[in-house]
Amino acid sequence: MNIELIRRDFPILETKVNEHQVVYFDNAATTQRPLPVIQAVTDYLMHGNGNPHRGAHVFAVHASEVYDTSKNVVKNFIGARSAKEIIYTRNTSESLNLVARSYGETHLKKGDKILITIGEHHSNLVPWQRAAEKTGAVLEYIYVDKETGHFIEEDLKKIDDPQVKIFAFAQVSNVLGVKFDAKALIERAHAHGAVVVLDGAQSTPHMKINVQDLDCDFFAFSGHKLCSVGGIGVLYGKEEILSEMEPFLLGGDMIDTVEEQKTVYADLPAKFEAGTQYVEGAVGLVAAIQYISSIGFDSIRQQEKILVTHALEKLKELPFIHIVGSKNPDEKEGLISFTVEDVHPHDVAQILSEDGICIRTGHHCAEPLHRYLGINATCRASFYFYNTVDEVDYFIERLKHVRQVMGYTAS
Ligand SMILES: Cc1ncc(COP(=O)(O)O)c(C=O)c1O
């Protein structure tokens, strides 16, 4: 993989901040968009924009074709059985809300259990809290080992409880960076018929996903975390489950027939896609999938491994840095969360920003995890295939400067 060549596809990486070339290490929040994605969306808007599934004119027909074919691209990308199993949403959050509302709130009953993990992003936590409140189900957590970030073995037994009707977890943690053995966990939950919801927001950008092989019942991810334009997300669901679910939103395009007092819903996936759809988002998503596929997950993972290994080595040499979770590069999927002794994470981010370095700080929408770990906030550097070892070195250098600015030694 020629990184210099790849970086030319991302004009935003040329941005200068105070004379410093920007270093973008906030990829777990959102990735940058390459020229082929920008171009594909621009072309669609300049030459082919229409409202899909409505009208017989050239643009409406084109929009319908573009939209419908995009589903096949996504289907192949995540290994779904049928394009009917691919529903577009705005993002992972909306996908997970759809499941919690349309499946959780209609299938759970008093005394049932929803099992999630303490590491969940709020979008895979808050919707389940409400599902529990509405149905009388109980929300239970699997906890992680504070040192390694792995699930506590004893806690995994909670999965075997036949009262657990829904098990929802992220394949990769957005704070700890650890990847869980989703396939084994799914099999364990299926042993007693629980439905499994997999949050793929942080896994889909970094590894080949095959939902049939994983055998998850639902899978959610966001386009913007894998180089697509924002505002488009995906919910995969097994056809047999989606077919019997109630739609989340009602209105145009999701119907078969409407009478004064009664509506027959459209077939999948339209049943879950009310209103005019975001065709330019679908165009951007397809272009992003094609772009990422042309680079290949082997190369992507290889570069991320180089960056994470180098960054961890260098961070470990700094006595004022505390890494959150495992310090093993094999257990970090492209991101490292850490704290700087005596310096608030927001100050770290602010000072680094003056040097053009973009990292994320706060609780990363995982407040219960931070509370459990006994930390208010952390800093997070997250990499993607267009980042370089030189950028990591510059970041490490400027971290020492952060300590000095705050009046402490850098050694
Ligand atoms: C693990 C995880 N789940 C869900 C989300 C929510 O994604 P979005 O903001 O695109 O809905 C994120 C976003 O960072 C995430 O990291």
Short mmCIF file of C-alpha atoms and ligand atoms in Angstrom, two decimals:
data_model
loop_
_atom_site.label_atom_id
_atom_site.label_comp_id
_atom_site.label_asym_id
_atom_site.label_seq_id
_atom_site.Cartn_x
_atom_site.Cartn_y
_atom_site.Cartn_z
CA MET A 1 0.00 0.00 0.00
CA ASN A 2 1.42 3.36 -1.04
CA ILE A 3 0.30 5.70 1.73
CA GLU A 4 1.57 8.84 0.04
CA LEU A 5 -0.52 8.02 -3.01
CA ILE A 6 -3.55 7.23 -0.86
CA ARG A 7 -3.20 10.48 1.06
CA ARG A 8 -3.58 12.41 -2.21
CA ASP A 9 -7.16 11.12 -2.28
CA PHE A 10 -7.83 13.04 0.96
CA PRO A 11 -7.31 16.77 0.27
CA ILE A 12 -8.44 17.61 3.80
CA LEU A 13 -5.24 16.06 5.15
CA GLU A 14 -3.33 18.96 3.52
CA THR A 15 -5.00 21.43 5.89
CA LYS A 16 -2.59 23.61 7.86
CA VAL A 17 -3.21 24.69 11.45
CA ASN A 18 -0.78 27.34 12.75
CA GLU A 19 1.67 26.34 10.01
CA HIS A 20 1.44 22.67 11.03
CA GLN A 21 0.00 20.09 8.67
CA VAL A 22 -3.07 18.63 10.29
CA VAL A 23 -2.77 15.20 11.91
CA TYR A 24 -6.15 13.56 11.97
CA PHE A 25 -6.39 10.99 14.76
CA ASP A 26 -10.15 11.14 15.34
CA ASN A 27 -11.15 8.41 12.93
CA ALA A 28 -13.24 6.48 15.44
CA ALA A 29 -15.51 9.55 15.59
CA THR A 30 -15.64 10.02 11.84
CA THR A 31 -13.27 9.27 8.98
CA GLN A 32 -12.30 11.64 6.19
CA ARG A 33 -13.83 11.27 2.73
CA PRO A 34 -11.65 10.49 -0.30
CA LEU A 35 -12.02 12.18 -3.69
CA PRO A 36 -13.80 9.21 -5.33
CA VAL A 37 -16.57 9.50 -2.71
CA ILE A 38 -16.81 13.27 -3.05
CA GLN A 39 -16.79 12.93 -6.83
CA ALA A 40 -19.45 10.20 -6.93
CA VAL A 41 -21.83 12.28 -4.81
CA THR A 42 -21.10 15.44 -6.82
CA ASP A 43 -21.70 13.57 -10.11
CA TYR A 44 -25.00 12.22 -8.84
CA LEU A 45 -26.14 15.66 -7.72
CA MET A 46 -24.99 17.33 -10.93
CA HIS A 47 -26.31 14.77 -13.40
CA GLY A 48 -28.73 12.31 -11.86
CA ASN A 49 -30.65 13.68 -8.88
CA GLY A 50 -34.26 12.59 -8.50
CA ASN A 51 -36.73 11.19 -6.02
CA PRO A 52 -36.49 7.38 -6.02
CA HIS A 53 -39.49 5.10 -6.40
CA ARG A 54 -41.70 7.99 -7.54
CA GLY A 55 -42.22 9.25 -11.05
CA ALA A 56 -41.39 7.95 -14.50
CA HIS A 57 -39.00 10.68 -15.66
CA VAL A 58 -35.35 10.15 -16.35
CA PHE A 59 -34.08 11.41 -12.98
CA ALA A 60 -36.62 9.54 -10.88
CA VAL A 61 -35.79 6.33 -12.72
CA HIS A 62 -32.07 6.95 -12.36
CA ALA A 63 -32.39 7.66 -8.63
CA SER A 64 -34.42 4.46 -8.16
CA GLU A 65 -31.81 2.41 -10.00
CA VAL A 66 -28.91 3.93 -8.08
CA TYR A 67 -30.68 3.46 -4.76
CA ASP A 68 -31.80 -0.11 -5.39
CA THR A 69 -28.45 -1.29 -6.76
CA SER A 70 -26.64 0.24 -3.81
CA LYS A 71 -28.40 -2.28 -1.57
CA ASN A 72 -26.72 -5.13 -3.44
CA VAL A 73 -23.31 -3.54 -2.91
CA VAL A 74 -23.95 -3.26 0.83
CA LYS A 75 -25.38 -6.78 0.92
CA ASN A 76 -22.19 -8.16 -0.62
CA PHE A 77 -19.98 -5.98 1.59
CA ILE A 78 -21.34 -7.49 4.80
CA GLY A 79 -22.22 -10.93 3.42
CA ALA A 80 -25.99 -10.74 3.87
CA ARG A 81 -28.21 -13.30 2.17
CA SER A 82 -30.50 -10.81 0.49
CA ALA A 83 -30.71 -7.09 -0.29
CA LYS A 84 -34.08 -7.20 1.50
CA GLU A 85 -32.10 -7.47 4.72
CA ILE A 86 -30.40 -4.10 4.20
CA ILE A 87 -32.22 -1.10 5.64
CA TYR A 88 -30.83 2.41 5.38
CA THR A 89 -30.93 4.62 8.42
CA ARG A 90 -29.09 7.82 9.32
CA ASN A 91 -26.41 6.10 11.39
CA THR A 92 -25.67 3.28 13.86
CA SER A 93 -27.68 5.08 16.54
CA GLU A 94 -30.82 5.09 14.42
CA SER A 95 -30.29 1.45 13.43
CA LEU A 96 -30.06 0.41 17.07
CA ASN A 97 -33.05 2.56 18.01
CA LEU A 98 -35.02 0.85 15.26
CA VAL A 99 -34.26 -2.57 16.73
CA ALA A 100 -34.97 -1.50 20.31
CA ARG A 101 -38.28 0.09 19.29
CA SER A 102 -39.58 -2.23 16.61
CA TYR A 103 -38.28 -5.49 18.03
CA GLY A 104 -37.40 -4.92 21.69
CA GLU A 105 -40.41 -2.93 22.82
CA THR A 106 -42.84 -5.27 21.05
CA HIS A 107 -41.30 -8.63 21.98
CA LEU A 108 -40.08 -8.18 25.55
CA LYS A 109 -42.28 -8.77 28.56
CA LYS A 110 -42.00 -8.32 32.31
CA GLY A 111 -39.24 -10.44 33.78
CA ASP A 112 -37.36 -10.89 30.50
CA LYS A 113 -33.75 -9.79 30.49
CA ILE A 114 -31.86 -7.57 28.07
CA LEU A 115 -28.15 -8.18 28.35
CA ILE A 116 -25.61 -5.57 27.26
CA THR A 117 -22.05 -4.78 28.34
CA ILE A 118 -20.65 -1.99 30.47
CA GLY A 119 -18.56 -0.85 27.49
CA GLU A 120 -21.49 0.02 25.25
CA HIS A 121 -21.75 3.33 23.44
CA HIS A 122 -24.84 5.22 24.62
CA SER A 123 -26.58 4.37 21.36
CA ASN A 124 -26.50 0.69 22.31
CA LEU A 125 -27.46 1.41 25.90
CA VAL A 126 -30.02 4.19 26.22
CA PRO A 127 -32.51 2.58 23.76
CA TRP A 128 -32.33 -0.63 25.83
CA GLN A 129 -32.92 1.31 29.04
CA ARG A 130 -36.13 2.63 27.55
CA ALA A 131 -37.13 -0.78 26.19
CA ALA A 132 -36.68 -2.14 29.71
CA GLU A 133 -38.72 0.71 31.25
CA LYS A 134 -41.54 0.26 28.75
CA THR A 135 -41.81 -3.51 28.95
CA GLY A 136 -40.81 -4.31 32.52
CA ALA A 137 -37.77 -6.23 31.30
CA VAL A 138 -34.56 -6.07 33.31
CA LEU A 139 -31.39 -4.53 31.88
CA GLU A 140 -28.28 -6.46 32.91
CA TYR A 141 -24.60 -5.84 32.23
CA ILE A 142 -21.52 -7.89 31.54
CA TYR A 143 -18.50 -6.16 33.09
CA VAL A 144 -14.97 -5.99 31.77
CA ASP A 145 -11.65 -6.58 33.45
CA LYS A 146 -10.34 -3.09 34.23
CA GLU A 147 -6.79 -3.97 33.21
CA THR A 148 -7.33 -5.89 29.98
CA GLY A 149 -10.72 -4.67 28.80
CA HIS A 150 -11.84 -8.26 28.21
CA PHE A 151 -15.12 -9.53 29.56
CA ILE A 152 -14.93 -11.03 33.04
CA GLU A 153 -15.20 -14.78 32.47
CA GLU A 154 -17.64 -15.32 35.33
CA ASP A 155 -19.89 -12.57 33.97
CA LEU A 156 -20.16 -14.30 30.61
CA LYS A 157 -22.34 -16.90 32.31
CA LYS A 158 -25.10 -14.27 32.23
CA ILE A 159 -25.43 -15.02 28.52
CA ASP A 160 -26.58 -18.56 29.34
CA ASP A 161 -29.57 -17.36 31.37
CA PRO A 162 -32.71 -18.42 29.43
CA GLN A 163 -34.42 -15.25 30.66
CA VAL A 164 -32.05 -13.27 28.41
CA LYS A 165 -34.13 -12.55 25.33
CA ILE A 166 -31.90 -9.91 23.76
CA PHE A 167 -28.12 -9.70 23.91
CA ALA A 168 -26.65 -6.51 22.41
CA PHE A 169 -22.97 -5.65 22.27
CA ALA A 170 -20.33 -3.85 20.24
CA GLN A 171 -17.94 -6.04 18.27
CA VAL A 172 -15.17 -3.50 18.94
CA SER A 173 -15.15 -1.11 21.89
CA ASN A 174 -14.85 2.56 20.96
CA VAL A 175 -12.92 3.26 24.18
CA LEU A 176 -10.86 0.16 24.90
CA GLY A 177 -10.26 -0.75 21.26
CA VAL A 178 -10.65 -4.41 22.11
CA LYS A 179 -12.34 -6.75 19.64
CA PHE A 180 -14.60 -9.37 21.15
CA ASP A 181 -15.12 -12.88 19.82
CA ALA A 182 -18.56 -12.02 18.49
CA LYS A 183 -19.14 -15.34 16.76
CA ALA A 184 -18.62 -17.39 19.93
CA LEU A 185 -20.73 -15.01 22.04
CA ILE A 186 -23.54 -15.08 19.48
CA GLU A 187 -23.51 -18.89 19.38
CA ARG A 188 -23.69 -18.99 23.16
CA ALA A 189 -26.71 -16.66 23.26
CA HIS A 190 -28.42 -18.54 20.45
CA ALA A 191 -28.11 -21.78 22.43
CA HIS A 192 -31.24 -20.71 24.32
CA GLY A 193 -32.83 -18.66 21.55
CA ALA A 194 -31.82 -15.10 22.51
CA VAL A 195 -31.78 -12.55 19.71
CA VAL A 196 -28.36 -10.95 19.22
CA VAL A 197 -27.79 -7.36 18.16
CA LEU A 198 -24.25 -6.55 17.09
CA ASP A 199 -23.03 -2.97 17.02
CA GLY A 200 -20.55 -2.86 14.16
CA ALA A 201 -19.80 0.88 14.26
CA GLN A 202 -16.14 0.34 15.18
CA SER A 203 -15.57 -3.01 13.49
CA THR A 204 -16.95 -2.48 9.97
CA PRO A 205 -14.31 0.14 9.00
CA HIS A 206 -11.46 -2.18 10.00
CA MET A 207 -12.30 -5.78 9.14
CA LYS A 208 -14.19 -7.98 6.73
CA ILE A 209 -17.67 -8.55 8.07
CA ASN A 210 -19.79 -11.54 7.21
CA VAL A 211 -23.11 -11.40 8.98
CA GLN A 212 -24.05 -14.91 7.87
CA ASP A 213 -20.87 -16.33 9.32
CA LEU A 214 -21.29 -14.31 12.53
CA ASP A 215 -24.95 -15.38 12.56
CA CYS A 216 -26.00 -12.18 14.37
CA ASP A 217 -29.70 -11.37 14.11
CA PHE A 218 -29.10 -7.65 13.67
CA PHE A 219 -25.99 -5.70 12.68
CA ALA A 220 -25.61 -1.90 12.68
CA PHE A 221 -22.98 0.42 11.24
CA SER A 222 -22.44 4.00 10.04
CA GLY A 223 -21.18 5.09 6.62
CA HIS A 224 -19.30 8.10 7.95
CA LYS A 225 -16.91 5.88 9.91
CA LEU A 226 -15.78 4.18 6.71
CA CYS A 227 -15.10 7.11 4.41
CA SER A 228 -18.66 7.64 3.19
CA VAL A 229 -20.55 10.91 3.45
CA GLY A 230 -22.41 11.34 6.73
CA GLY A 231 -26.08 10.77 7.33
CA ILE A 232 -26.29 7.22 6.06
CA GLY A 233 -26.20 4.13 8.23
CA VAL A 234 -27.19 0.53 7.81
CA LEU A 235 -29.29 -1.90 9.73
CA TYR A 236 -28.96 -5.52 8.68
CA GLY A 237 -31.56 -7.89 10.06
CA LYS A 238 -32.37 -11.50 9.26
CA GLU A 239 -35.24 -11.49 6.79
CA GLU A 240 -37.46 -13.74 8.87
CA ILE A 241 -37.16 -11.42 11.87
CA LEU A 242 -37.54 -8.16 9.93
CA SER A 243 -40.59 -9.54 8.11
CA GLU A 244 -42.60 -9.95 11.25
CA MET A 245 -41.50 -6.65 12.86
CA GLU A 246 -43.57 -3.48 13.00
CA PRO A 247 -42.09 -0.51 11.13
CA PHE A 248 -40.46 2.26 13.13
CA LEU A 249 -41.53 5.19 10.92
CA LEU A 250 -44.72 5.43 8.88
CA GLY A 251 -45.48 7.42 5.74
CA GLY A 252 -44.67 7.53 2.06
CA ASP A 253 -42.88 4.74 0.22
CA MET A 254 -43.23 2.18 3.03
CA ILE A 255 -46.74 1.16 2.05
CA ASP A 256 -48.35 -1.30 -0.31
CA THR A 257 -51.93 0.01 -0.10
CA VAL A 258 -53.55 2.67 2.06
CA GLU A 259 -57.26 2.85 2.75
CA GLU A 260 -59.03 5.34 4.97
CA GLN A 261 -58.75 3.13 8.04
CA LYS A 262 -56.10 0.59 7.16
CA THR A 263 -52.66 0.29 5.59
CA VAL A 264 -50.82 -2.70 4.22
CA TYR A 265 -47.10 -2.19 4.57
CA ALA A 266 -44.64 -2.66 1.72
CA ASP A 267 -42.34 -5.64 1.54
CA LEU A 268 -38.79 -5.46 2.90
CA PRO A 269 -36.74 -3.34 2.98
CA ALA A 270 -39.14 -0.49 2.02
CA LYS A 271 -41.30 -1.25 5.08
CA PHE A 272 -38.59 0.36 7.23
CA GLU A 273 -37.72 3.26 4.93
CA ALA A 274 -40.48 5.84 5.14
CA GLY A 275 -40.20 9.05 3.17
CA THR A 276 -37.83 10.27 0.49
CA GLN A 277 -34.58 8.43 0.85
CA TYR A 278 -31.05 9.82 1.00
CA VAL A 279 -29.90 8.68 -2.44
CA GLU A 280 -26.72 10.78 -2.41
CA GLY A 281 -25.88 9.06 0.88
CA ALA A 282 -26.32 5.67 -0.78
CA VAL A 283 -24.10 6.86 -3.65
CA GLY A 284 -21.44 7.97 -1.15
CA LEU A 285 -21.68 4.71 0.75
CA VAL A 286 -21.24 2.63 -2.39
CA ALA A 287 -18.25 4.74 -3.48
CA ALA A 288 -16.73 4.35 0.00
CA ILE A 289 -17.24 0.58 -0.01
CA GLN A 290 -15.63 0.38 -3.45
CA TYR A 291 -12.74 2.58 -2.32
CA ILE A 292 -12.11 0.59 0.85
CA SER A 293 -12.45 -2.68 -1.03
CA SER A 294 -9.89 -1.52 -3.59
CA ILE A 295 -7.39 -0.97 -0.77
CA GLY A 296 -8.42 -4.19 0.93
CA PHE A 297 -8.85 -5.04 4.59
CA ASP A 298 -5.52 -6.90 4.71
CA SER A 299 -3.66 -3.71 3.84
CA ILE A 300 -5.87 -1.58 6.07
CA ARG A 301 -5.27 -3.84 9.06
CA GLN A 302 -1.56 -4.06 8.34
CA GLN A 303 -1.14 -0.28 8.38
CA GLU A 304 -3.29 0.12 11.50
CA LYS A 305 -1.21 -2.54 13.24
CA ILE A 306 2.01 -0.67 12.40
CA LEU A 307 0.56 2.58 13.76
CA VAL A 308 -0.91 1.10 16.94
CA THR A 309 2.24 -0.89 17.70
CA HIS A 310 4.47 2.14 17.21
CA ALA A 311 2.20 4.47 19.17
CA LEU A 312 1.89 2.06 22.09
CA GLU A 313 5.67 1.57 22.22
CA LYS A 314 6.24 5.31 22.32
CA LEU A 315 3.41 6.04 24.75
CA LYS A 316 4.71 3.39 27.14
CA GLU A 317 8.03 5.24 27.25
CA LEU A 318 6.26 8.31 28.66
CA PRO A 319 5.86 7.89 32.44
CA PHE A 320 3.03 10.46 32.60
CA ILE A 321 0.81 8.54 30.17
CA HIS A 322 -1.69 5.98 31.41
CA ILE A 323 -3.13 3.72 28.75
CA VAL A 324 -6.70 2.58 29.29
CA GLY A 325 -7.26 -1.17 28.88
CA SER A 326 -4.83 -3.56 27.25
CA LYS A 327 -1.36 -2.38 26.21
CA ASN A 328 -1.05 -5.19 23.70
CA PRO A 329 -1.20 -3.95 20.08
CA ASP A 330 -2.97 -7.18 19.08
CA GLU A 331 -5.86 -6.10 21.30
CA LYS A 332 -6.28 -2.58 19.95
CA GLU A 333 -8.33 -2.15 16.80
CA GLY A 334 -6.83 1.10 15.55
CA LEU A 335 -7.42 3.16 18.67
CA ILE A 336 -5.77 3.96 21.99
CA SER A 337 -7.42 5.73 24.92
CA PHE A 338 -5.18 7.26 27.54
CA THR A 339 -4.85 9.91 30.19
CA VAL A 340 -2.03 12.40 30.80
CA GLU A 341 -1.12 12.65 34.47
CA ASP A 342 -2.19 15.94 36.08
CA VAL A 343 -3.64 17.30 32.82
CA HIS A 344 -7.34 17.31 32.05
CA PRO A 345 -8.13 15.56 28.74
CA HIS A 346 -9.81 18.71 27.40
CA ASP A 347 -6.60 20.67 27.99
CA VAL A 348 -4.64 17.93 26.22
CA ALA A 349 -6.92 18.15 23.18
CA GLN A 350 -6.87 21.94 23.18
CA ILE A 351 -3.09 22.18 23.31
CA LEU A 352 -2.63 19.46 20.69
CA SER A 353 -5.14 21.22 18.49
CA GLU A 354 -2.85 24.28 18.40
CA ASP A 355 -0.30 21.95 16.82
CA GLY A 356 -2.82 20.71 14.27
CA ILE A 357 -3.38 17.37 16.02
CA CYS A 358 -6.99 16.18 16.21
CA ILE A 359 -7.85 13.70 18.94
CA ARG A 360 -11.06 13.07 20.84
CA THR A 361 -11.56 13.60 24.54
CA GLY A 362 -14.38 13.09 26.99
CA HIS A 363 -16.34 9.97 27.82
CA HIS A 364 -16.79 9.05 24.13
CA CYS A 365 -20.51 8.43 24.70
CA ALA A 366 -19.60 5.64 27.11
CA GLU A 367 -20.28 7.30 30.44
CA PRO A 368 -21.12 4.13 32.40
CA LEU A 369 -17.82 2.56 31.28
CA HIS A 370 -15.83 5.59 32.41
CA ARG A 371 -17.64 5.63 35.75
CA TYR A 372 -16.94 1.91 36.16
CA LEU A 373 -13.26 2.46 35.37
CA GLY A 374 -13.15 5.36 37.83
CA ILE A 375 -12.07 7.91 35.20
CA ASN A 376 -14.00 11.07 34.34
CA ALA A 377 -12.69 11.42 30.83
CA THR A 378 -9.99 10.07 28.55
CA CYS A 379 -8.08 11.12 25.44
CA ARG A 380 -8.45 8.90 22.38
CA ALA A 381 -6.19 8.69 19.35
CA SER A 382 -7.78 6.65 16.59
CA PHE A 383 -6.04 5.79 13.35
CA TYR A 384 -7.00 4.83 9.83
CA PHE A 385 -5.06 3.54 6.86
CA TYR A 386 -4.09 7.05 5.67
CA ASN A 387 -2.22 7.87 8.87
CA THR A 388 1.56 7.57 9.04
CA VAL A 389 4.29 6.67 11.52
CA ASP A 390 5.68 10.20 11.14
CA GLU A 391 2.36 11.57 12.32
CA VAL A 392 2.52 9.29 15.37
CA ASP A 393 6.05 10.56 16.14
CA TYR A 394 4.90 14.18 15.89
CA PHE A 395 1.94 13.42 18.16
CA ILE A 396 4.23 11.83 20.78
CA GLU A 397 6.58 14.80 20.63
CA ARG A 398 3.74 17.25 21.14
CA LEU A 399 2.34 15.20 24.05
CA LYS A 400 5.57 15.96 25.89
CA HIS A 401 4.98 19.62 25.07
CA VAL A 402 1.48 19.38 26.60
CA ARG A 403 3.01 18.38 29.93
CA GLN A 404 5.50 21.24 29.73
CA VAL A 405 2.84 23.83 28.88
CA MET A 406 0.94 22.72 31.96
CA GLY A 407 4.07 23.22 34.08
CA TYR A 408 5.18 19.61 34.52
CA THR A 409 8.25 17.73 33.35
CA ALA A 410 8.00 15.65 30.22
CA SER A 411 10.07 12.79 31.57
C1 LIG B 1 -19.34 1.51 19.26
C2 LIG B 1 -20.19 2.61 18.72
N1 LIG B 1 -21.50 2.40 18.59
C3 LIG B 1 -22.32 3.34 18.10
C4 LIG B 1 -21.84 4.56 17.71
C5 LIG B 1 -22.79 5.59 17.18
O1 LIG B 1 -22.50 5.88 15.86
P1 LIG B 1 -23.27 7.10 15.14
O2 LIG B 1 -22.90 8.32 15.91
O3 LIG B 1 -22.74 7.09 13.76
O4 LIG B 1 -24.71 6.79 15.24
C6 LIG B 1 -20.49 4.83 17.83
C7 LIG B 1 -19.94 6.16 17.45
O5 LIG B 1 -18.86 6.54 17.78
C8 LIG B 1 -19.63 3.83 18.34
O6 LIG B 1 -18.32 4.04 18.47
#
